[in-house]
Short mmCIF file of C-alpha atoms and ligand atoms in Angstrom, two decimals:
data_model
loop_
_atom_site.label_atom_id
_atom_site.label_comp_id
_atom_site.label_asym_id
_atom_site.label_seq_id
_atom_site.Cartn_x
_atom_site.Cartn_y
_atom_site.Cartn_z
CA MET A 1 60.49 -104.44 201.81
CA ASN A 2 59.19 -107.57 203.49
CA LYS A 3 59.53 -106.74 207.16
CA GLU A 4 57.77 -109.83 208.48
CA SER A 5 58.37 -113.53 208.40
CA ASN A 6 55.01 -114.26 206.77
CA PRO A 7 55.52 -115.58 203.29
CA TYR A 8 52.31 -114.34 201.64
CA THR A 9 51.28 -110.99 203.03
CA VAL A 10 53.80 -108.24 202.67
CA ARG A 11 53.82 -105.08 204.71
CA LYS A 12 54.86 -102.19 202.53
CA ARG A 13 55.56 -98.59 203.20
CA LEU A 14 52.70 -96.37 202.08
CA ASP A 15 54.69 -94.72 199.37
CA GLU A 16 53.80 -94.69 195.69
CA ALA A 17 57.39 -95.18 194.64
CA VAL A 18 57.59 -98.36 196.71
CA LEU A 19 54.18 -99.73 195.84
CA TRP A 20 54.30 -98.94 192.14
CA PRO A 21 57.91 -98.48 191.03
CA ASP A 22 56.95 -98.58 187.31
CA ARG A 23 53.53 -96.95 187.12
CA ALA A 24 51.41 -95.06 189.59
CA PRO A 25 47.64 -95.17 190.01
CA LYS A 26 45.80 -92.51 188.02
CA LEU A 27 44.73 -90.65 191.13
CA GLY A 28 47.34 -90.17 193.82
CA GLY A 29 45.03 -88.70 196.44
CA MET A 30 41.91 -86.65 196.84
CA ASP A 31 40.84 -83.78 199.06
CA ILE A 32 37.15 -83.32 199.41
CA GLU A 33 35.69 -80.23 201.01
CA LEU A 34 32.45 -81.56 202.39
CA THR A 35 31.24 -78.03 203.12
CA GLU A 36 32.58 -74.51 203.35
CA ARG A 37 30.29 -73.86 206.31
CA CYS A 38 31.66 -73.95 209.82
CA ASN A 39 30.32 -73.70 213.35
CA LEU A 40 33.24 -71.40 214.25
CA ASN A 41 34.07 -68.06 212.70
CA CYS A 42 37.83 -67.70 212.92
CA ILE A 43 39.21 -64.26 212.25
CA HIS A 44 41.91 -65.61 209.94
CA CYS A 45 39.82 -68.18 208.02
CA TYR A 46 40.27 -68.31 204.25
CA ILE A 47 37.12 -70.25 203.46
CA ASN A 48 34.38 -70.40 206.11
CA GLN A 49 30.71 -69.66 205.50
CA PRO A 50 28.06 -69.40 208.21
CA ALA A 51 26.96 -72.76 209.61
CA GLY A 52 23.27 -72.01 209.21
CA ASP A 53 23.32 -70.56 205.69
CA ARG A 54 20.57 -72.56 203.97
CA GLU A 55 21.26 -71.23 200.52
CA ILE A 56 24.88 -72.30 200.63
CA GLN A 57 23.91 -75.64 202.09
CA ALA A 58 21.41 -76.22 199.28
CA GLY A 59 24.18 -75.79 196.69
CA GLU A 60 26.45 -78.38 198.33
CA MET A 61 26.84 -81.88 196.92
CA ASP A 62 24.22 -84.14 198.42
CA THR A 63 25.01 -87.51 199.97
CA ASP A 64 24.71 -89.47 196.71
CA ARG A 65 26.83 -87.01 194.81
CA VAL A 66 29.64 -87.25 197.36
CA LYS A 67 29.39 -91.04 197.27
CA THR A 68 29.68 -91.02 193.48
CA VAL A 69 32.83 -88.92 193.67
CA LEU A 70 34.33 -91.20 196.33
CA LYS A 71 33.54 -94.27 194.26
CA GLU A 72 35.14 -92.72 191.19
CA ALA A 73 38.23 -91.86 193.19
CA ALA A 74 38.51 -95.42 194.49
CA ASP A 75 38.09 -96.76 190.94
CA LEU A 76 40.99 -94.56 189.83
CA GLY A 77 43.23 -96.18 192.44
CA CYS A 78 43.11 -93.44 195.05
CA LEU A 79 44.35 -94.72 198.42
CA SER A 80 43.66 -91.80 200.75
CA VAL A 81 41.02 -89.11 200.85
CA ARG A 82 41.19 -86.00 202.99
CA PHE A 83 37.83 -84.89 204.38
CA THR A 84 38.06 -81.17 204.98
CA GLY A 85 36.00 -77.99 204.92
CA GLY A 86 34.81 -75.67 206.50
CA GLU A 87 34.03 -78.08 209.27
CA PRO A 88 33.22 -81.48 207.74
CA LEU A 89 31.50 -82.73 210.90
CA ILE A 90 28.79 -80.13 210.46
CA ARG A 91 27.20 -82.32 207.77
CA PRO A 92 24.45 -84.52 209.18
CA ASP A 93 25.50 -87.30 206.77
CA PHE A 94 29.16 -87.22 207.84
CA THR A 95 29.10 -90.67 209.44
CA GLU A 96 27.37 -92.21 206.45
CA LEU A 97 29.94 -90.72 204.07
CA TYR A 98 32.83 -91.73 206.30
CA LEU A 99 31.72 -95.35 206.56
CA PHE A 100 30.96 -95.48 202.84
CA ALA A 101 34.47 -94.27 202.03
CA ARG A 102 36.03 -96.77 204.42
CA GLN A 103 34.00 -99.62 202.89
CA LEU A 104 35.50 -98.67 199.54
CA GLY A 105 38.89 -99.31 201.11
CA LEU A 106 39.84 -95.65 201.27
CA ARG A 107 41.99 -94.35 204.09
CA ILE A 108 40.63 -91.10 205.51
CA ILE A 109 42.49 -88.04 206.74
CA LEU A 110 39.97 -85.98 208.68
CA PHE A 111 40.64 -82.26 209.17
CA THR A 112 38.47 -80.92 211.97
CA ASN A 113 38.24 -78.36 214.74
CA ALA A 114 37.11 -81.23 217.03
CA THR A 115 34.20 -79.29 218.56
CA LEU A 116 31.56 -81.58 217.06
CA ILE A 117 33.07 -84.92 218.02
CA THR A 118 30.45 -86.83 219.99
CA PRO A 119 30.80 -90.06 222.01
CA ASP A 120 29.04 -91.88 219.16
CA LEU A 121 31.40 -90.55 216.53
CA ALA A 122 34.45 -91.33 218.68
CA GLU A 123 33.16 -94.89 219.01
CA ILE A 124 32.69 -95.20 215.24
CA LEU A 125 36.20 -93.85 214.61
CA ALA A 126 37.57 -96.36 217.12
CA ARG A 127 35.70 -99.30 215.61
CA THR A 128 36.30 -98.40 211.97
CA PRO A 129 39.58 -96.48 212.17
CA PRO A 130 40.39 -93.88 209.52
CA LEU A 131 43.89 -95.49 209.18
CA GLU A 132 45.38 -92.01 209.07
CA LYS A 133 45.80 -89.67 212.01
CA ILE A 134 43.00 -87.14 212.41
CA GLU A 135 44.34 -83.57 212.18
CA ILE A 136 42.92 -81.06 214.65
CA THR A 137 43.60 -77.35 214.57
CA VAL A 138 43.81 -75.85 218.03
CA PHE A 139 43.29 -72.09 218.27
CA GLY A 140 44.60 -71.41 221.76
CA MET A 141 44.86 -72.80 225.25
CA SER A 142 42.13 -70.85 227.03
CA PRO A 143 38.48 -69.89 226.57
CA GLU A 144 39.63 -66.27 226.11
CA SER A 145 41.97 -67.12 223.26
CA TYR A 146 39.27 -69.22 221.62
CA ARG A 147 36.76 -66.41 221.99
CA ALA A 148 39.19 -63.98 220.39
CA VAL A 149 40.02 -66.27 217.46
CA THR A 150 36.84 -68.21 216.77
CA GLY A 151 34.18 -65.83 218.03
CA ARG A 152 32.76 -68.62 220.20
CA PRO A 153 33.39 -68.48 223.96
CA ASP A 154 32.45 -72.15 224.43
CA ALA A 155 34.70 -73.39 221.62
CA TYR A 156 37.65 -74.11 223.92
CA SER A 157 35.70 -76.47 226.13
CA THR A 158 33.99 -78.20 223.19
CA THR A 159 37.34 -78.66 221.44
CA MET A 160 38.89 -80.19 224.55
CA ARG A 161 35.83 -82.39 225.06
CA GLY A 162 36.19 -83.69 221.49
CA ILE A 163 39.91 -84.30 221.96
CA ASN A 164 39.33 -86.13 225.24
CA LEU A 165 36.77 -88.39 223.58
CA LEU A 166 39.38 -89.38 220.98
CA LEU A 167 41.95 -89.96 223.72
CA GLU A 168 39.55 -92.15 225.67
CA LYS A 169 38.86 -94.27 222.61
CA GLN A 170 42.50 -94.26 221.53
CA VAL A 171 41.71 -92.79 218.11
CA PRO A 172 45.03 -91.44 216.75
CA PHE A 173 45.21 -87.72 216.02
CA ILE A 174 47.67 -84.87 215.85
CA VAL A 175 47.20 -81.20 216.67
CA LYS A 176 48.26 -78.15 214.70
CA GLY A 177 48.30 -74.47 215.59
CA VAL A 178 47.65 -71.14 213.92
CA LEU A 179 49.91 -68.33 215.01
CA LEU A 180 47.90 -65.18 215.69
CA PRO A 181 48.40 -62.12 217.87
CA ALA A 182 45.42 -63.32 219.93
CA ASN A 183 46.99 -66.66 220.86
CA GLU A 184 50.75 -66.30 220.59
CA LYS A 185 51.07 -66.13 224.37
CA ASP A 186 49.66 -69.67 224.49
CA VAL A 187 52.46 -71.18 222.39
CA PRO A 188 54.52 -72.57 225.31
CA ALA A 189 51.44 -74.10 226.98
CA PHE A 190 50.24 -75.48 223.63
CA GLU A 191 53.57 -77.10 222.86
CA SER A 192 53.96 -78.62 226.34
CA TRP A 193 50.46 -80.04 226.14
CA ALA A 194 50.96 -81.28 222.55
CA ALA A 195 54.07 -83.15 223.66
CA THR A 196 51.95 -85.18 226.08
CA LEU A 197 49.66 -86.46 223.32
CA PRO A 198 50.46 -90.02 222.34
CA TRP A 199 50.64 -89.54 218.56
CA MET A 200 52.64 -86.31 218.40
CA ASP A 201 56.03 -87.54 217.21
CA GLU A 202 57.12 -84.03 216.31
CA PRO A 203 56.36 -80.54 217.57
CA PRO A 204 53.13 -79.12 216.11
CA ASP A 205 53.07 -77.26 212.81
CA TYR A 206 51.62 -73.78 212.61
CA ALA A 207 49.83 -71.88 209.92
CA MET A 208 51.48 -68.49 210.11
CA PHE A 209 51.85 -66.75 206.75
CA LEU A 210 48.10 -66.53 206.36
CA ASP A 211 46.13 -66.98 203.13
CA LEU A 212 43.56 -64.45 201.99
CA ARG A 213 40.00 -65.57 201.23
CA ALA A 214 40.08 -68.40 198.69
CA ARG A 215 36.91 -67.19 196.97
CA ARG A 216 37.92 -63.53 197.03
CA ASP A 217 34.52 -62.98 198.61
CA SER A 218 35.16 -60.34 201.27
CA VAL A 219 37.30 -57.22 201.06
CA GLU A 220 36.61 -56.65 204.72
CA LYS A 221 37.77 -60.10 205.84
CA ASN A 222 40.86 -59.84 203.63
CA CYS A 223 41.68 -56.56 205.31
CA GLY A 224 41.43 -58.28 208.68
CA ILE A 225 43.61 -61.20 207.56
CA ARG A 226 46.30 -58.81 206.26
CA GLN A 227 46.40 -57.13 209.65
CA LEU A 228 46.86 -60.48 211.39
CA ARG A 229 49.81 -61.49 209.24
CA TYR A 230 53.21 -61.60 210.84
CA SER A 231 55.92 -59.69 209.08
CA PRO A 232 58.67 -61.84 207.53
CA GLU A 233 60.99 -60.73 210.39
CA GLU A 234 58.47 -61.72 213.08
CA GLY A 235 57.79 -64.99 211.30
CA MET A 236 61.49 -65.79 211.19
CA ARG A 237 61.88 -65.00 214.87
CA PHE A 238 59.13 -67.48 215.61
CA LEU A 239 60.57 -70.20 213.38
CA LEU A 240 64.03 -69.69 214.82
CA ARG A 241 62.99 -70.43 218.37
CA ARG A 242 64.01 -73.99 217.39
CA PRO A 243 66.96 -73.07 215.16
CA GLU A 244 68.37 -76.55 214.59
CA TYR A 245 65.02 -78.13 213.79
CA HIS A 246 64.12 -75.31 211.43
CA ARG A 247 67.43 -75.41 209.60
CA THR A 248 67.38 -79.18 209.16
CA GLU A 249 63.83 -79.13 207.84
CA MET A 250 64.57 -76.27 205.45
CA ILE A 251 67.67 -77.91 204.04
CA ARG A 252 65.89 -81.22 203.60
CA PHE A 253 63.10 -79.43 201.74
CA CYS A 254 65.43 -77.40 199.51
CA LYS A 255 67.49 -80.44 198.50
CA LYS A 256 64.36 -82.38 197.65
CA PHE A 257 62.15 -79.82 195.97
CA LEU A 258 64.16 -76.96 194.45
CA SER A 259 64.44 -77.72 190.80
CA GLY A 260 65.35 -74.49 189.09
CA PRO A 261 63.68 -71.65 187.21
CA THR A 262 60.84 -72.15 184.73
CA ASP A 263 58.08 -70.07 183.19
CA ARG A 264 55.65 -72.95 183.65
CA LEU A 265 52.98 -72.08 186.15
CA PHE A 266 52.74 -75.57 187.63
CA PRO A 267 56.16 -77.11 188.14
CA CYS A 268 54.70 -78.36 191.44
CA GLY A 269 52.72 -81.55 191.99
CA ALA A 270 49.35 -79.87 191.37
CA GLY A 271 47.11 -82.15 189.38
CA LYS A 272 48.55 -85.48 190.52
CA GLY A 273 45.79 -85.52 193.05
CA VAL A 274 42.54 -83.64 192.97
CA CYS A 275 40.52 -81.45 195.29
CA VAL A 276 36.75 -81.49 194.97
CA ASP A 277 35.01 -78.47 196.44
CA ALA A 278 31.75 -78.56 198.37
CA TYR A 279 29.75 -77.93 195.20
CA GLY A 280 31.25 -80.69 193.08
CA ARG A 281 33.88 -78.73 191.18
CA ALA A 282 37.31 -80.25 190.86
CA GLN A 283 40.49 -78.25 191.39
CA LEU A 284 44.12 -79.21 190.84
CA CYS A 285 44.91 -78.35 194.43
CA LEU A 286 43.15 -77.18 197.55
CA THR A 287 43.56 -73.45 197.11
CA LEU A 288 43.54 -73.11 193.31
CA ARG A 289 40.09 -71.69 192.57
CA HIS A 290 40.71 -69.47 189.57
CA PRO A 291 37.69 -70.17 187.31
CA ASP A 292 39.93 -71.11 184.35
CA THR A 293 41.46 -73.95 186.35
CA VAL A 294 38.30 -75.48 187.80
CA TYR A 295 36.53 -78.50 186.29
CA ASP A 296 32.84 -79.02 186.96
CA LEU A 297 32.09 -82.64 187.80
CA LYS A 298 28.34 -82.24 187.34
CA ASN A 299 28.42 -83.59 183.80
CA ASN A 300 31.98 -84.88 183.78
CA SER A 301 34.04 -87.52 185.49
CA LEU A 302 37.35 -87.40 187.32
CA ASP A 303 38.68 -89.72 184.66
CA THR A 304 38.04 -87.22 181.84
CA MET A 305 39.50 -84.50 184.00
CA PHE A 306 42.78 -86.42 184.20
CA LEU A 307 42.72 -87.30 180.52
CA LYS A 308 41.84 -83.93 179.05
CA PHE A 309 41.68 -81.04 181.48
CA THR A 310 44.57 -81.46 183.91
CA PRO A 311 47.30 -81.94 181.27
CA GLU A 312 46.24 -78.71 179.54
CA ILE A 313 46.31 -76.75 182.79
CA ARG A 314 49.68 -78.15 183.70
CA LYS A 315 51.09 -76.87 180.41
CA MET A 316 50.16 -73.26 181.19
CA VAL A 317 52.97 -70.73 181.14
CA ALA A 318 53.23 -67.28 182.68
CA ARG A 319 52.57 -64.13 180.64
CA ASN A 320 52.78 -61.38 183.22
CA PRO A 321 56.04 -59.42 182.50
CA ASP A 322 56.73 -58.98 186.20
CA TYR A 323 56.42 -62.73 186.76
CA LEU A 324 58.63 -63.45 183.75
CA LYS A 325 61.26 -61.06 185.04
CA ARG A 326 61.23 -62.51 188.55
CA CYS A 327 59.46 -65.78 189.39
CA ALA A 328 60.20 -67.41 186.02
CA ARG A 329 63.91 -66.86 186.69
CA CYS A 330 63.77 -67.68 190.39
CA PHE A 331 65.29 -70.89 191.76
CA LEU A 332 63.32 -70.58 194.99
CA LYS A 333 59.98 -71.12 193.28
CA GLY A 334 59.54 -74.62 194.71
CA PHE A 335 60.04 -73.22 198.16
CA CYS A 336 58.22 -69.91 197.82
CA GLU A 337 54.53 -70.22 198.55
CA GLN A 338 53.92 -67.89 195.62
CA CYS A 339 52.05 -69.98 193.09
CA PRO A 340 49.02 -69.58 190.80
CA ALA A 341 46.69 -70.33 193.75
CA LYS A 342 48.22 -67.58 195.88
CA SER A 343 48.27 -65.22 192.92
CA TRP A 344 44.55 -65.89 192.52
CA MET A 345 43.80 -65.23 196.17
CA GLU A 346 45.86 -62.06 196.32
CA HIS A 347 45.31 -60.56 192.89
CA GLY A 348 42.64 -62.53 191.02
CA THR A 349 45.20 -63.66 188.42
CA LEU A 350 47.37 -66.72 187.96
CA ASP A 351 50.75 -65.09 187.47
CA THR A 352 51.25 -62.05 189.64
CA PRO A 353 54.10 -62.23 192.17
CA VAL A 354 52.90 -61.91 195.76
CA GLU A 355 55.19 -59.43 197.50
CA TYR A 356 54.48 -60.70 201.00
CA LEU A 357 55.42 -64.27 200.10
CA CYS A 358 58.43 -63.06 198.11
CA ASP A 359 59.70 -61.23 201.19
CA VAL A 360 59.06 -64.23 203.44
CA THR A 361 60.94 -66.52 201.03
CA HIS A 362 63.92 -64.23 200.68
CA LYS A 363 64.13 -63.88 204.44
CA GLN A 364 64.13 -67.65 204.94
CA ALA A 365 66.62 -68.28 202.12
CA ARG A 366 69.01 -65.71 203.60
CA ASN A 367 68.73 -67.35 206.95
CA ILE A 368 70.05 -70.69 205.72
CA GLY A 369 72.72 -69.09 203.55
CA LEU A 370 71.15 -69.60 200.12
CA LEU A 371 71.15 -65.85 199.45
CA ASN A 372 73.41 -63.04 200.53
CA GLU A 373 72.04 -59.88 202.09
CA ASN A 374 70.37 -57.67 199.43
CA GLU A 375 70.69 -60.37 196.78
CA ARG A 376 67.54 -61.25 194.82
CA ALA A 377 66.82 -64.89 194.05
CA TRP A 378 66.16 -64.28 190.33
CA ASP A 379 69.69 -62.88 189.86
CA VAL A 380 71.35 -66.07 191.13
CA THR A 381 72.85 -68.34 188.49
CA ASP A 382 74.94 -70.73 190.60
CA TRP A 383 71.88 -71.94 192.49
CA LYS A 384 72.67 -75.65 192.05
CA ALA A 385 76.06 -75.27 193.72
CA ARG A 386 74.47 -73.27 196.53
CA ILE A 387 71.90 -75.96 197.22
CA ASN A 388 74.50 -78.71 197.08
CA SER A 389 76.72 -76.95 199.58
CA LEU A 390 73.96 -76.65 202.17
CA GLU A 391 74.57 -78.73 205.25
CA MET B 1 43.99 -125.85 211.85
CA ASP B 2 43.24 -129.37 210.67
CA PRO B 3 44.19 -129.48 206.99
CA SER B 4 41.87 -132.38 206.08
CA ASN B 5 38.76 -130.48 207.25
CA THR B 6 40.07 -127.20 205.99
CA LEU B 7 40.46 -128.47 202.45
CA ASP B 8 36.73 -129.10 202.18
CA SER B 9 35.85 -125.60 203.39
CA ALA B 10 35.39 -122.54 201.26
CA PHE B 11 37.00 -119.32 202.42
CA ALA B 12 36.31 -115.70 201.55
CA PRO B 13 37.77 -112.34 202.48
CA SER B 14 36.46 -111.46 205.94
CA GLU B 15 34.21 -108.52 206.63
CA ASN B 16 37.12 -106.98 208.50
CA VAL B 17 38.91 -106.07 205.31
CA VAL B 18 38.45 -104.68 201.82
CA ALA B 19 40.79 -105.95 199.16
CA ARG B 20 41.59 -103.52 196.38
CA GLU B 21 43.50 -104.23 193.23
CA ILE B 22 45.41 -101.13 192.22
CA GLU B 23 47.77 -101.26 189.26
CA GLY B 24 48.44 -104.95 189.76
CA GLU B 25 48.95 -104.81 193.55
CA ILE B 26 46.37 -106.39 195.81
CA ILE B 27 46.11 -104.16 198.82
CA ILE B 28 44.28 -105.41 201.87
CA VAL B 29 42.72 -102.50 203.73
CA PRO B 30 41.53 -103.16 207.29
CA LEU B 31 38.06 -101.96 208.24
CA VAL B 32 38.39 -102.64 211.94
CA ALA B 33 40.94 -101.68 214.56
CA GLY B 34 43.80 -103.87 215.73
CA MET B 35 44.79 -105.56 212.49
CA GLY B 36 48.34 -104.37 212.67
CA ASP B 37 47.67 -101.42 210.41
CA THR B 38 49.70 -98.28 210.81
CA ASP B 39 49.41 -94.93 209.17
CA ASP B 40 52.44 -95.34 207.02
CA GLU B 41 52.29 -98.99 206.04
CA LEU B 42 49.82 -101.30 204.39
CA PHE B 43 49.40 -104.96 203.58
CA THR B 44 49.80 -106.34 200.08
CA LEU B 45 50.03 -109.92 198.81
CA ASN B 46 52.99 -111.44 197.05
CA GLU B 47 52.50 -113.22 193.72
CA THR B 48 51.60 -116.61 195.18
CA GLY B 49 49.32 -114.93 197.70
CA ARG B 50 47.57 -113.02 194.95
CA ALA B 51 46.91 -116.07 192.77
CA ILE B 52 45.32 -117.88 195.69
CA TRP B 53 43.45 -114.86 197.08
CA GLN B 54 41.69 -114.27 193.77
CA LYS B 55 40.08 -117.69 194.05
CA LEU B 56 38.82 -117.27 197.63
CA ASP B 57 35.25 -116.47 196.71
CA GLY B 58 33.41 -118.28 199.51
CA ARG B 59 32.07 -120.88 197.03
CA ARG B 60 35.05 -122.91 195.84
CA SER B 61 36.45 -125.32 198.45
CA LEU B 62 40.18 -125.13 199.03
CA ARG B 63 40.47 -128.52 197.33
CA GLN B 64 38.94 -127.02 194.19
CA VAL B 65 41.21 -124.01 194.46
CA ILE B 66 44.24 -126.32 194.61
CA GLU B 67 43.09 -128.33 191.60
CA GLU B 68 42.50 -125.23 189.54
CA LEU B 69 45.86 -123.70 190.45
CA ALA B 70 47.68 -126.96 189.77
CA THR B 71 46.23 -126.98 186.26
CA GLU B 72 46.79 -123.30 185.61
CA TYR B 73 50.39 -123.30 186.85
CA GLU B 74 51.22 -126.86 185.77
CA ALA B 75 52.51 -127.58 189.27
CA ALA B 76 52.21 -130.53 191.61
CA GLU B 77 49.10 -130.42 193.77
CA GLY B 78 51.17 -131.16 196.89
CA GLU B 79 53.23 -128.03 196.38
CA ILE B 80 50.18 -125.88 195.79
CA GLU B 81 48.42 -127.40 198.78
CA ALA B 82 51.25 -126.29 201.06
CA ASP B 83 50.90 -122.74 199.78
CA VAL B 84 47.13 -122.71 200.06
CA ILE B 85 47.17 -124.03 203.62
CA GLY B 86 49.98 -121.62 204.44
CA ILE B 87 48.15 -118.57 203.22
CA ILE B 88 44.86 -119.59 204.83
CA GLU B 89 46.64 -120.02 208.17
CA GLU B 90 48.35 -116.70 207.82
CA LEU B 91 45.28 -114.79 206.71
CA SER B 92 43.07 -116.49 209.33
CA ARG B 93 45.51 -115.45 212.01
CA ARG B 94 45.28 -111.91 210.71
CA LYS B 95 41.47 -112.20 210.58
CA MET B 96 41.60 -111.36 206.88
CA VAL B 97 39.72 -114.45 205.67
CA SER B 98 37.02 -116.55 207.24
CA PRO B 99 35.40 -119.89 206.38
CA LYS B 100 31.97 -119.71 204.71
S1 SF4 C 1 37.47 -73.88 212.41
FE1 SF4 C 1 38.62 -73.97 210.50
S2 SF4 C 1 37.07 -73.81 208.86
FE2 SF4 C 1 36.12 -73.18 210.79
S3 SF4 C 1 36.32 -70.97 210.79
FE3 SF4 C 1 38.05 -71.80 211.94
S4 SF4 C 1 39.72 -72.02 210.44
FE4 SF4 C 1 37.79 -71.76 209.30
S1 SF4 C 2 60.68 -65.69 195.86
FE1 SF4 C 2 59.77 -63.96 194.77
S2 SF4 C 2 60.57 -64.13 192.71
FE2 SF4 C 2 60.88 -66.11 193.69
S3 SF4 C 2 59.05 -67.29 193.15
FE3 SF4 C 2 58.66 -66.30 195.12
S4 SF4 C 2 57.58 -64.42 194.56
FE4 SF4 C 2 58.58 -65.16 192.71
#
């Protein structure tokens, strides 16, 4: 692994398996939602609350509380923390929290809409770099698209201003898109522009099979999100505009992550890291907010969560007969976005199959030849051979 | 770097870095730009580097560090001195330690 001629310092790949071949740190990584509030109001958003809502703000972790959580995470060996939201930059103490985390030796992945990046913040990010690329979601390539998606006519110019400040200061970032009827016409312009950005090694990723509201807090908004969703056929058409890239990525994923049927609810990596919500409650992953799976950190520590709570949750098995008949027998589970978090968002349960995601998964699996037309994934027994023969 | 002067100086991790010990690995995390950090790699110390680094507290002179290590590892001071000077040169070049 030593890539340099220096005898004492060793540059190593940031990979747990390389750094700790025998034992990993207790906490692999942490997401922290600094707030659910946001200065934009995107039509597809699964989480946002109004920027000026004082009541919500009053319930959020205060500066000291966030610092305590960050300190605990660092003590548990966490290397990287993702600052997300809502819009994390909306917090007046963002800079203080950022610098505190960096002083602890944490690497920071900042998720932002970029509208609130100021010259001062760009300077701070240049001087004390996050060590991970900032991730910016771009909602279109014109003021009109931004107005249609975010509800804010000035959001396009403020986003571009923020991005230009980072470019000027050479602060590394990548951009991501969200595919919506209101901005799909911008895709070619977005991708050509993204290709000119210095840190975009690959084409941008898109959110496209949209999540419903994570807190199940608005029937009306969920209705809107459902209407914005692309059908599995439309989604496939979009993904297949780069057929080779899509196929290679899919095959790589399937070979790495498909591990066969199980009735366990969490065969995934949920619980290796942790996600702390804006109010100081810890979740096994970013979207898993079912009350039975949430651990309040007010009177508890992350350490006890890992010792007592997480292992119990990870043992949970499905009970829903429909799930047992299908998902528990399905070899595509690692690939399907159906999981307890999605079941919670769609149905308020942990083990109800989500038809939309089931359709999307079947469509994608058929496309790479893992399933025949009309075949259902839970009826397949020779799945190992099928995965091995993918090329 | 003049070794005879250097040996009387005490060194400590610079303010440009934070050193973290995670599961036995000492990881040196840069706090400022331009220290050769990338988003998929990080700096750690090898075993010799770690033994020396742990004694760089800004109080002990390098001479003291060498004496202590020679006793602890039952090794010749000359050998240890070469390592101590080597690591100080390397880490100084990387701006990871500074004299106190
Ligand atoms: S910018 Fe992000 S958090 Fe804010 S409303 Fe849009 S999608 Fe939601
Ligand atoms: S593809 Fe269908 S059956 Fe398989 S895990 Fe997803 S929802 Fe369940």
